[in-house]
Amino acid sequence: MPPEDVPKLVEAIRQGETDVAVGSRWVEGGTDIAHGLMARVLSWIINNFAMLLLGRKVHDYTSGFVAARSEVLEKIRLKGDYGEYCIDLLCRAARLDYQMKELPYVCVPRTSGESKTGINLWDYLSKGRKYVSTIVMLWFNRKG
């Protein structure tokens, strides 16, 4: 998410529009021009798998860009050591009926620093495995 777009997430919370604001590449107005075809396809697969098992309140479970009211984060402690924290947080917030809002953004190439996203197929599959296992665990641990 471009740094200039981050305040939009915080503002949605401050204005009382939502409990959880998510930057989304996969809603109208958002896209990903930073990553190659392989990364975009794998992201699409993982996000659609998450929507199938966890619900369609969110279209970009792997966004990583989230702002939330303090009481949400007090109730839901972050779990994970990579991006799976985002899937877990968004799923549990939806299950607790917190209001969710996705704000579109265009994922652009980095201008500095190093990405933790994979640089080859093995990296993508290794990190994707964590995402898939988190999704399956959350599905098995659903209530009702």
PDB file of C-alpha atoms in Angstrom, residues 79 83-93 134:
ATOM      1  CA  LYS A  79      -1.149 -14.486  15.838  1.00  0.00           C
ATOM      2  CA  GLY A  83       1.289 -12.423   6.845  1.00  0.00           C
ATOM      3  CA  GLU A  84      -1.000 -15.063   8.331  1.00  0.00           C
ATOM      4  CA  TYR A  85      -1.734 -12.624  11.185  1.00  0.00           C
ATOM      5  CA  CYS A  86      -3.870 -10.677   8.710  1.00  0.00           C
ATOM      6  CA  ILE A  87      -5.987 -13.690   7.735  1.00  0.00           C
ATOM      7  CA  ASP A  88      -6.468 -14.613  11.393  1.00  0.00           C
ATOM      8  CA  LEU A  89      -7.351 -11.071  12.501  1.00  0.00           C
ATOM      9  CA  LEU A  90      -9.830 -10.455   9.682  1.00  0.00           C
ATOM     10  CA  CYS A  91     -11.543 -13.823  10.100  1.00  0.00           C
ATOM     11  CA  ARG A  92     -11.931 -13.487  13.867  1.00  0.00           C
ATOM     12  CA  ALA A  93     -13.115  -9.865  13.589  1.00  0.00           C
ATOM     13  CA  THR A 134      -4.088 -20.763   8.855  1.00  0.00           C
TER      14      THR A 134
END
